[in-house]
Coordinates of C-alpha atoms and ligand atoms in Angstrom, one line a residue:
M237 CA 123.0 111.8 132.9
L238 CA 119.9 111.3 130.8
N239 CA 119.7 111.6 127.0
K240 CA 116.6 111.6 124.9
V241 CA 116.6 110.4 121.3
T242 CA 113.4 110.3 119.1
S243 CA 112.4 107.2 117.4
V244 CA 109.2 105.5 116.3
S245 CA 107.1 102.3 116.8
F246 CA 104.8 100.7 114.2
S247 CA 101.4 99.1 114.6
G248 CA 100.4 98.0 111.1
L249 CA 100.7 101.1 109.0
T250 CA 100.3 103.5 112.0
T251 CA 103.4 105.1 113.5
I252 CA 103.8 106.6 116.9
K253 CA 106.6 108.5 118.5
I254 CA 108.9 106.7 120.9
D255 CA 111.3 108.5 123.2
V256 CA 114.5 106.4 123.6
E257 CA 115.8 107.6 127.0
V258 CA 119.3 106.5 127.8
N259 CA 120.6 106.9 131.3
I260 CA 124.2 106.3 132.2
A261 CA 124.7 106.2 136.0
D262 CA 128.0 106.9 137.7
K263 CA 127.2 104.6 140.6
G264 CA 126.3 100.9 140.6
L265 CA 127.7 97.8 139.0
P266 CA 128.2 97.9 135.2
S267 CA 125.1 96.7 133.4
F268 CA 123.0 97.4 130.2
D269 CA 119.2 97.0 130.4
I270 CA 116.4 97.9 128.0
V271 CA 112.9 98.4 129.5
G272 CA 109.6 99.5 128.0
L273 CA 108.0 96.3 126.7
P274 CA 110.7 95.3 124.3
N275 CA 110.3 92.1 122.3
K276 CA 113.2 89.7 121.7
A277 CA 114.6 91.6 118.7
V278 CA 114.6 94.9 120.8
A279 CA 116.2 93.2 123.8
E280 CA 119.0 91.7 121.7
S281 CA 119.8 95.3 120.7
R282 CA 122.1 95.3 123.7
E283 CA 124.5 92.8 122.2
R284 CA 124.5 94.5 118.8
V285 CA 125.1 98.0 120.2
R286 CA 127.8 96.9 122.6
T287 CA 129.7 94.9 119.9
A288 CA 129.2 97.5 117.2
L289 CA 130.6 100.3 119.5
V290 CA 133.6 98.2 120.4
N291 CA 134.3 97.1 116.8
S292 CA 134.1 100.8 115.7
N293 CA 136.8 101.7 118.2
L294 CA 134.4 103.8 120.2
N295 CA 134.7 102.9 123.8
F296 CA 131.7 101.2 125.4
P297 CA 131.3 102.6 128.9
L298 CA 131.5 100.1 131.7
R299 CA 128.8 101.8 133.7
R300 CA 125.2 101.2 134.6
I301 CA 123.2 101.9 131.4
T302 CA 119.4 101.9 131.4
V303 CA 117.4 102.4 128.2
N304 CA 113.7 103.2 128.5
L305 CA 111.5 103.1 125.4
A306 CA 108.6 105.4 126.4
P307 CA 105.6 105.2 126.5
G308 CA 106.3 102.0 128.5
D309 CA 102.9 100.4 127.9
V310 CA 103.2 100.1 124.1
P311 CA 104.9 96.9 122.9
K312 CA 108.1 97.5 120.9
Y313 CA 109.1 95.3 118.0
G314 CA 112.0 95.3 115.6
A315 CA 115.8 95.9 115.5
F316 CA 115.7 99.5 114.5
Y317 CA 116.2 100.9 118.0
D318 CA 119.9 100.1 117.6
L319 CA 120.8 103.4 116.1
P320 CA 118.9 105.6 118.6
I321 CA 120.3 103.6 121.5
A322 CA 123.9 103.9 120.2
V323 CA 123.5 107.6 119.5
G324 CA 122.2 108.1 123.1
I325 CA 125.2 106.3 124.5
L326 CA 127.7 108.1 122.3
S327 CA 126.2 111.5 123.1
E328 CA 126.8 110.9 126.7
I329 CA 130.4 109.6 126.4
K330 CA 131.5 112.0 123.7
G331 CA 129.5 115.0 124.9
F332 CA 127.7 116.1 121.8
P333 CA 124.1 117.3 121.8
I334 CA 121.4 115.3 120.1
P335 CA 119.2 117.2 117.6
Q336 CA 115.7 117.1 119.0
G337 CA 113.9 117.6 115.7
S338 CA 115.3 114.3 114.3
V339 CA 114.1 110.7 114.2
F340 CA 116.8 108.0 114.5
F341 CA 116.1 104.7 112.9
G342 CA 118.2 101.7 111.9
E343 CA 119.6 98.3 112.7
L344 CA 123.3 97.8 113.4
S345 CA 125.7 95.1 112.2
L346 CA 128.3 93.9 114.6
D347 CA 131.0 95.7 112.6
G348 CA 129.3 99.1 113.3
S349 CA 127.7 99.5 109.9
L350 CA 124.0 100.1 109.4
R351 CA 121.8 97.5 107.7
H352 CA 118.8 98.1 105.4
T353 CA 115.9 98.3 107.8
K354 CA 112.2 97.7 107.1
G355 CA 109.8 100.6 107.7
A356 CA 112.0 103.5 106.7
L357 CA 109.3 105.1 104.6
L358 CA 106.7 104.9 107.4
A359 CA 109.2 106.5 109.8
A360 CA 110.0 109.3 107.3
L361 CA 106.3 110.0 106.8
F362 CA 105.8 110.2 110.5
A363 CA 108.6 112.7 110.8
R364 CA 107.1 115.0 108.2
E365 CA 103.5 114.7 109.5
N366 CA 104.8 115.7 113.0
G367 CA 106.7 118.7 111.8
L368 CA 110.2 117.2 112.5
E369 CA 113.1 118.4 110.5
S370 CA 115.1 115.3 109.6
I371 CA 115.6 111.6 109.9
F372 CA 118.8 109.5 110.2
V373 CA 118.4 106.1 108.5
P374 CA 120.8 103.4 107.1
E375 CA 122.3 104.4 103.8
Q376 CA 120.6 101.6 102.0
S377 CA 117.2 102.6 103.3
A378 CA 117.7 106.3 102.5
N379 CA 116.2 106.3 99.0
E380 CA 113.1 104.7 100.4
A381 CA 112.8 107.4 103.1
S382 CA 113.6 110.2 100.7
V383 CA 110.3 109.6 98.8
V384 CA 108.9 111.9 101.6
R385 CA 109.5 115.5 100.6
G386 CA 109.9 118.3 103.0
I387 CA 112.3 116.6 105.5
K388 CA 116.0 116.0 105.3
V389 CA 116.9 112.3 105.1
F390 CA 120.5 111.7 106.3
P391 CA 122.0 108.4 105.0
V392 CA 124.2 106.8 107.7
R393 CA 126.8 104.3 106.7
D394 CA 128.2 103.4 110.1
L395 CA 128.7 104.5 113.6
S396 CA 132.1 106.2 113.0
Q397 CA 130.5 108.3 110.3
I398 CA 127.7 109.5 112.5
M399 CA 130.2 110.2 115.3
G400 CA 132.3 112.3 112.8
Y401 CA 129.1 114.2 111.8
F402 CA 128.2 115.1 115.4
N403 CA 131.8 116.1 116.1
S404 CA 131.5 118.4 113.1
D405 CA 134.5 116.7 111.4
L406 CA 132.4 115.1 108.7
E407 CA 129.5 116.2 106.5
I408 CA 126.6 113.9 105.6
L409 CA 124.6 115.2 102.7
P410 CA 120.9 114.6 102.7
T411 CA 119.7 112.1 100.1
V412 CA 118.1 113.4 97.0
Y413 CA 115.2 111.1 95.9
Q414 CA 116.1 108.9 92.9
P415 CA 112.9 107.5 91.3
E416 CA 112.9 103.9 90.0
P417 CA 113.0 103.7 86.2
T418 CA 109.4 103.6 84.9
E419 CA 110.3 101.8 81.7
K420 CA 108.1 98.7 82.0
S421 CA 109.3 96.4 79.3
E422 CA 109.5 93.1 81.2
V423 CA 106.8 93.1 83.9
A424 CA 105.0 90.0 82.6
D425 CA 106.3 86.5 81.8
F426 CA 104.3 86.4 78.6
D427 CA 103.0 88.9 76.0
M428 CA 99.3 88.6 75.1
S429 CA 100.3 88.2 71.4
E430 CA 102.1 85.0 72.3
I431 CA 98.8 83.4 73.3
V432 CA 97.0 81.6 70.5
G433 CA 93.2 81.8 70.5
Q434 CA 91.5 82.2 73.9
E435 CA 89.9 85.4 72.7
Q436 CA 87.2 85.2 75.3
A437 CA 89.6 84.8 78.2
K438 CA 91.8 87.6 76.9
R439 CA 88.8 89.8 76.6
A440 CA 87.8 88.9 80.2
L441 CA 91.2 89.8 81.5
E442 CA 91.1 93.1 79.6
I443 CA 87.7 94.0 81.3
A444 CA 89.1 92.8 84.7
A445 CA 92.2 95.0 84.3
A446 CA 90.1 98.0 83.2
G447 CA 87.5 97.9 86.0
G448 CA 89.2 96.0 88.7
H449 CA 86.9 93.0 88.5
N450 CA 87.6 89.4 89.7
V451 CA 88.1 86.6 87.2
L452 CA 87.8 82.8 87.3
M453 CA 89.2 80.8 84.4
I454 CA 88.1 77.1 84.1
G455 CA 89.7 74.8 81.6
S456 CA 91.6 71.5 80.9
P457 CA 95.2 71.0 81.7
G458 CA 97.6 72.8 79.3
S459 CA 94.9 75.1 77.9
G460 CA 96.9 78.2 78.8
K461 CA 95.2 79.4 82.1
T462 CA 98.4 80.0 83.9
M463 CA 100.0 81.6 80.8
L464 CA 97.0 84.0 80.5
A465 CA 97.2 85.0 84.2
R466 CA 101.0 85.6 83.9
A467 CA 100.5 87.8 80.9
L468 CA 98.1 90.0 82.9
P469 CA 100.7 92.3 84.5
G470 CA 101.7 93.4 81.0
I471 CA 98.3 95.0 80.3
M472 CA 97.9 96.7 83.7
P473 CA 98.6 100.4 83.8
L474 CA 101.3 101.7 86.1
L475 CA 100.3 102.8 89.6
S476 CA 99.2 106.4 90.0
E477 CA 101.2 108.5 92.4
E478 CA 98.7 108.2 95.2
E479 CA 98.3 104.4 94.7
S480 CA 102.1 104.0 94.6
L481 CA 102.5 105.5 98.0
E482 CA 99.7 103.3 99.4
V483 CA 101.3 100.2 98.1
T484 CA 104.9 101.2 99.0
K485 CA 103.8 101.8 102.6
I486 CA 102.6 98.2 102.9
Y487 CA 105.8 96.8 101.3
S488 CA 107.9 99.0 103.6
S489 CA 106.1 97.7 106.6
A490 CA 106.5 94.1 105.5
G491 CA 110.2 94.6 104.7
N492 CA 109.7 93.9 101.0
I493 CA 111.6 96.8 99.6
P494 CA 115.1 95.9 98.5
P495 CA 118.1 97.9 99.6
G496 CA 118.3 101.2 97.7
G497 CA 114.7 100.7 96.5
S498 CA 112.0 103.3 96.6
L499 CA 108.4 103.8 95.4
L500 CA 106.8 100.9 93.6
V501 CA 105.5 101.9 90.2
V502 CA 104.5 98.6 88.7
R503 CA 101.3 97.0 90.1
P504 CA 101.9 94.0 92.4
F505 CA 101.3 90.5 91.1
R506 CA 101.2 87.9 93.8
S507 CA 100.8 84.2 93.2
P508 CA 101.0 82.3 96.4
H509 CA 101.1 78.4 96.2
H510 CA 98.1 76.6 97.5
I511 CA 99.9 75.3 100.6
I512 CA 99.7 78.8 102.0
S513 CA 98.3 79.2 105.5
Q514 CA 95.4 81.5 106.4
A515 CA 97.7 84.0 108.1
G516 CA 100.0 83.9 105.1
L517 CA 97.1 84.8 102.8
V518 CA 95.2 87.4 104.8
G519 CA 97.8 88.5 107.3
G520 CA 98.4 87.7 111.0
G521 CA 100.9 86.9 113.7
T522 CA 101.2 88.2 117.3
H523 CA 102.6 91.5 115.9
P524 CA 100.3 91.4 112.8
Q525 CA 102.1 91.4 109.4
P526 CA 100.4 92.0 106.0
G527 CA 99.4 88.9 104.1
E528 CA 99.4 88.2 100.4
I529 CA 96.0 90.0 99.9
S530 CA 97.6 93.2 101.2
L531 CA 100.8 92.7 99.3
A532 CA 98.5 92.4 96.2
H533 CA 96.8 95.8 97.1
R534 CA 96.0 97.8 93.9
G535 CA 97.4 94.8 91.9
I536 CA 96.6 91.2 91.2
L537 CA 96.2 88.2 93.5
F538 CA 96.6 85.1 91.3
L539 CA 95.4 81.8 92.9
D540 CA 96.3 79.1 90.5
E541 CA 94.8 75.6 91.1
F542 CA 92.1 77.4 93.0
N543 CA 90.4 74.1 94.0
E544 CA 93.5 72.9 95.8
F545 CA 93.4 75.8 98.4
P546 CA 92.0 74.7 101.7
R547 CA 88.4 75.8 102.0
A548 CA 89.0 77.7 105.3
V549 CA 91.8 79.7 103.6
I550 CA 89.5 80.7 100.7
E551 CA 86.6 81.6 102.9
A552 CA 88.9 84.0 104.7
L553 CA 88.9 86.1 101.5
R554 CA 85.2 86.9 101.8
Q555 CA 85.2 89.9 104.0
P556 CA 88.4 91.6 102.7
M557 CA 87.2 91.1 99.1
E558 CA 84.0 93.0 100.0
D559 CA 85.6 95.7 102.2
G560 CA 89.0 96.2 100.5
K561 CA 90.7 96.0 103.9
L562 CA 91.2 93.6 106.7
T563 CA 91.4 94.3 110.4
I564 CA 93.5 91.9 112.6
A565 CA 92.7 92.2 116.3
R566 CA 95.2 91.0 118.9
S567 CA 95.1 91.5 122.7
L568 CA 97.7 94.2 122.5
E569 CA 97.0 95.8 119.1
R570 CA 94.5 96.1 116.4
V571 CA 95.8 96.8 112.9
T572 CA 94.1 97.4 109.5
Y573 CA 95.8 96.7 106.2
P574 CA 94.2 97.6 102.9
S575 CA 93.5 94.8 100.5
R576 CA 91.9 96.1 97.3
F577 CA 93.1 93.6 94.7
I578 CA 91.9 91.8 91.5
L579 CA 91.4 88.2 92.2
V580 CA 92.4 86.0 89.3
A581 CA 91.7 82.3 89.9
A582 CA 92.3 79.3 87.7
A583 CA 91.0 75.8 88.0
N584 CA 90.3 72.6 86.1
P585 CA 86.6 71.7 85.6
C586 CA 86.9 68.3 87.4
P587 CA 89.6 66.2 89.2
C588 CA 90.9 64.6 86.0
G589 CA 90.7 67.9 84.3
Y590 CA 89.0 66.9 81.1
L591 CA 85.3 67.5 81.7
G592 CA 83.8 69.1 78.6
D593 CA 87.0 68.7 76.6
E594 CA 86.6 67.7 73.0
S595 CA 89.9 65.9 72.7
K596 CA 89.9 63.7 75.8
E597 CA 87.2 61.9 77.8
C598 CA 86.6 62.7 81.4
V599 CA 87.0 59.7 83.7
C600 CA 85.5 61.3 86.9
T601 CA 82.4 60.0 88.5
K602 CA 79.5 62.4 89.2
R603 CA 80.3 62.2 92.9
E604 CA 83.9 63.1 92.4
I605 CA 82.9 66.1 90.3
L606 CA 80.4 67.2 92.9
R607 CA 83.0 66.9 95.7
Y608 CA 85.5 68.9 93.7
R609 CA 83.0 71.7 92.9
K610 CA 81.9 71.9 96.5
K611 CA 85.4 73.0 97.5
L612 CA 84.6 76.4 95.8
S613 CA 82.1 78.1 98.1
G614 CA 79.1 79.8 96.6
P615 CA 79.7 83.2 98.3
I616 CA 83.2 83.3 96.8
L617 CA 82.0 82.4 93.4
D618 CA 79.3 85.1 93.7
R619 CA 82.1 87.6 94.4
I620 CA 83.7 86.8 91.0
D621 CA 82.3 88.9 88.2
L622 CA 83.9 87.2 85.2
H623 CA 83.7 83.4 84.8
V624 CA 85.3 82.2 81.6
D625 CA 85.9 78.8 80.0
V626 CA 89.4 78.3 78.6
P627 CA 89.1 75.4 76.2
V628 CA 92.2 73.6 74.8
V629 CA 93.5 75.2 71.6
N630 CA 93.6 73.2 68.5
I631 CA 97.2 72.0 67.9
Q632 CA 97.1 72.8 64.2
K633 CA 96.1 76.3 65.0
L634 CA 98.9 76.6 67.6
A635 CA 101.5 75.2 65.2
G636 CA 100.4 77.5 62.4
C637 CA 100.8 80.5 64.7
F638 CA 104.4 80.3 65.7
G639 CA 106.4 83.3 64.6
D640 CA 103.2 85.0 63.8
T641 CA 102.9 87.1 66.9
L642 CA 103.4 90.4 65.2
K643 CA 99.9 90.2 63.6
K644 CA 98.2 89.8 66.9
E645 CA 97.4 92.5 69.4
S646 CA 100.2 93.0 71.9
S647 CA 99.9 93.6 75.6
R648 CA 101.0 97.2 74.9
D649 CA 98.0 97.8 72.6
I650 CA 95.6 96.4 75.0
R651 CA 97.1 98.4 77.8
E652 CA 96.5 101.6 75.9
R653 CA 92.8 100.9 75.9
I654 CA 92.8 100.0 79.5
I655 CA 94.5 103.3 80.4
L656 CA 91.8 105.2 78.6
A657 CA 89.1 103.3 80.4
R658 CA 90.8 103.9 83.7
N659 CA 91.1 107.6 83.0
I660 CA 87.4 107.8 82.5
Q661 CA 86.9 106.1 85.8
Q662 CA 89.4 108.4 87.5
E663 CA 87.4 111.4 86.3
R664 CA 84.1 109.8 87.3
F665 CA 85.3 109.2 90.8
T666 CA 87.1 112.5 91.4
H667 CA 84.9 113.2 94.4
E668 CA 84.7 109.6 95.7
E669 CA 87.2 107.5 97.6
I670 CA 87.2 104.8 95.0
H671 CA 89.2 104.3 91.8
T672 CA 87.4 101.6 89.7
N673 CA 83.9 100.6 88.7
S674 CA 84.2 97.3 90.7
E675 CA 84.4 99.3 93.9
M676 CA 81.1 101.1 93.4
K677 CA 78.5 100.8 96.2
N678 CA 74.8 101.0 95.5
R679 CA 74.6 104.8 95.9
Q680 CA 77.4 105.3 93.4
I681 CA 75.9 102.9 91.0
G682 CA 72.7 105.0 91.1
K683 CA 74.7 108.1 90.6
Y684 CA 77.1 107.1 87.9
V685 CA 75.5 104.4 85.8
T686 CA 72.8 105.3 83.4
L687 CA 71.1 102.4 81.7
E688 CA 69.3 102.8 78.4
P689 CA 65.7 101.6 78.5
D690 CA 66.6 98.6 76.3
S691 CA 69.5 97.7 78.7
R692 CA 67.2 97.9 81.7
A693 CA 64.6 95.6 80.1
L694 CA 67.3 93.1 79.1
L695 CA 68.7 93.1 82.6
M696 CA 65.3 92.7 84.3
E697 CA 64.5 89.7 82.0
A698 CA 67.9 88.1 82.7
A699 CA 67.5 88.6 86.5
R700 CA 64.1 86.8 86.3
T701 CA 65.3 84.0 84.1
F702 CA 68.6 83.2 85.8
Q703 CA 67.4 84.2 89.3
L704 CA 70.3 86.5 89.9
S705 CA 71.2 87.4 93.5
A706 CA 71.1 91.0 94.4
R707 CA 74.9 91.0 94.4
A708 CA 75.0 89.3 91.0
Y709 CA 72.5 91.9 89.6
L710 CA 74.6 94.8 90.7
K711 CA 77.8 93.1 89.5
V712 CA 76.4 92.8 86.0
I713 CA 75.7 96.6 86.0
K714 CA 79.2 97.4 87.2
L715 CA 80.7 95.0 84.6
A716 CA 78.6 96.6 81.9
R717 CA 79.8 100.0 83.0
T718 CA 83.4 98.9 82.5
I719 CA 82.6 97.4 79.1
A720 CA 81.1 100.7 78.0
D721 CA 84.1 102.6 79.4
L722 CA 86.4 100.4 77.3
E723 CA 84.4 101.6 74.3
Q724 CA 84.4 105.1 75.7
V725 CA 80.6 105.3 75.6
S726 CA 78.8 107.1 78.4
L727 CA 75.4 105.3 78.3
V728 CA 75.3 101.6 79.1
K729 CA 73.7 99.9 76.1
A730 CA 71.9 96.6 75.8
G731 CA 75.1 95.1 74.1
H732 CA 77.2 96.0 77.1
I733 CA 74.6 94.3 79.4
A734 CA 74.5 91.2 77.1
E735 CA 78.3 90.8 77.2
A736 CA 78.4 91.3 81.0
L737 CA 75.7 88.6 81.4
Q738 CA 77.8 86.1 79.4
Y739 CA 80.4 86.1 82.2
R740 CA 77.9 85.0 84.9
P741 CA 78.1 81.3 85.7
G742 CA 75.1 79.4 84.7
V743 CA 73.9 82.0 82.2
M744 CA 75.6 80.7 79.1
E745 CA 75.7 77.0 80.0
Ligands
ATP847 N1 96.7 79.2 73.9 C1 98.0 79.0 73.9 N2 98.9 79.7 73.2 C2 100.2 79.4 73.2 N3 100.8 78.5 74.0 C3 100.0 77.8 74.9 C4 98.6 78.0 74.9 N4 98.0 77.2 75.8 C5 99.0 76.5 76.3 N5 100.2 76.9 75.8 C6 101.5 76.4 76.1 O1 101.3 75.4 77.1 C7 102.0 75.7 78.3 C8 101.2 75.2 79.5 O2 100.0 76.1 79.6 P1 99.5 76.5 81.0 O3 100.5 76.2 82.1 O4 99.1 77.9 80.9 O5 98.3 75.6 81.1 P2 97.2 75.5 82.3 O6 95.9 75.8 81.6 O7 97.6 76.4 83.4 O8 97.2 74.0 82.7 P3 97.0 73.3 84.2 O9 95.5 73.2 84.3 O10 97.6 72.0 84.0 O11 97.6 74.2 85.2 C9 102.2 77.2 78.3 O12 103.4 77.6 79.0 C10 102.4 77.4 76.8 O13 103.7 77.2 76.4
MG848 MG1 98.1 76.1 85.3

């Protein structure tokens, strides 16, 4: 007899329907085969299903079992075919019908219980988009799947429970979505009020957070660069509903949602170490997985000790930084992951770290400095809108400021301003696909940025004097737009352009 169970297959963030056909033949020697381009994890499903059935006291049939994952020419990855295969076999031996409007999805443990499985949100979205009624997922993945409204999400604890459900002895109640608490007290390691001085760097981070601009901080060891970057999540607004779903899909696909977890509300902050590989940073693998740039989507990618990253790894950022997405092509599949992040990079000015420092003398030769600077490619620097110096703070000032944090502006105060500036942008881009000023293309700059005559004259003069590239010229305009938004002013004034110009490398040196 042939049974058909509906499941899914993922290629990046795209989901397609897979029919899990289970045939149990009366004739032939006992065997258990899975066909339909299974990878190793799928093929090993045989052992998990067999043992889980036996350990759940549900007899495993000693007959010829063939499982076909159709369509047969699409490669299958992952361990989540365990549940549909087990249900297909149980339906045959226990004689219950399988609901055809349901998706089955989940990895089995050898004891018959279901484990938290990555991709539950994507599977549930697929079910809704294709007009299916329900999805059966592991209990610990049910909250993640229940984000999707309009379908029933059945949480399955183990095989005995689902058996009972189909025999009508047991009821399984659909999961009701429990949002994560949105109280964001401890999202950052530091509060901005704990950082003494560094007003220019704090201002740059505020502008970056408001308009989605990239930042490079250069300064001596111990000047507070890492501290500043780690305080940044505290001034970022929460994700909007639409952004939250975008980001959670990527995390679901990468298996980065904890058991019982659901929609992400806090913006991602990723800080990979410089030993990261290119595939780790931008994504890759034979069955392509998202890299750090996609896990940082709609959030922050912090590259500390920027000069220490291998040049090839940094160069790989060029195209995704420009396009906000990255396509990874493999012979069998081609996947696109979004990667719209704020790059925050920190570096020392030279190998010894003290070039330009008032307190300590730099011992590097010119050659060493040149070689060090060369590691940062021009095109990458050109993509960074805000370049700031982070000088060492005076120790006396630092000592005098302990316990004085109440007087300074806290991350919460700064965040309020940023939220207002982001609201202006949201309204501005209602009919566009973008969210922030930094994402504007030429057409949008022409449409949404009005420069006062003074501002235009100042910008033209600066472009001539500092020989700004076309990209740099447009970046100054976008940055000035954000600065004006922080002030809630609709026209871009000369003061805004002047401040934006300060953050260009070479302009203020
Ligand atoms: N401006 C500051 N205000 C308060 N504390 C500071 C400041 N600057 C540095 N510190 C203290 O010094 C520590 C080290 O600073 P941090 O790690 O941010 O330096 P860094 O600039 O990243 O140095 P490196 O170039 O060596 O990585 C911080 O954790 C903090 O305790
Ligand atoms: Mg540091």
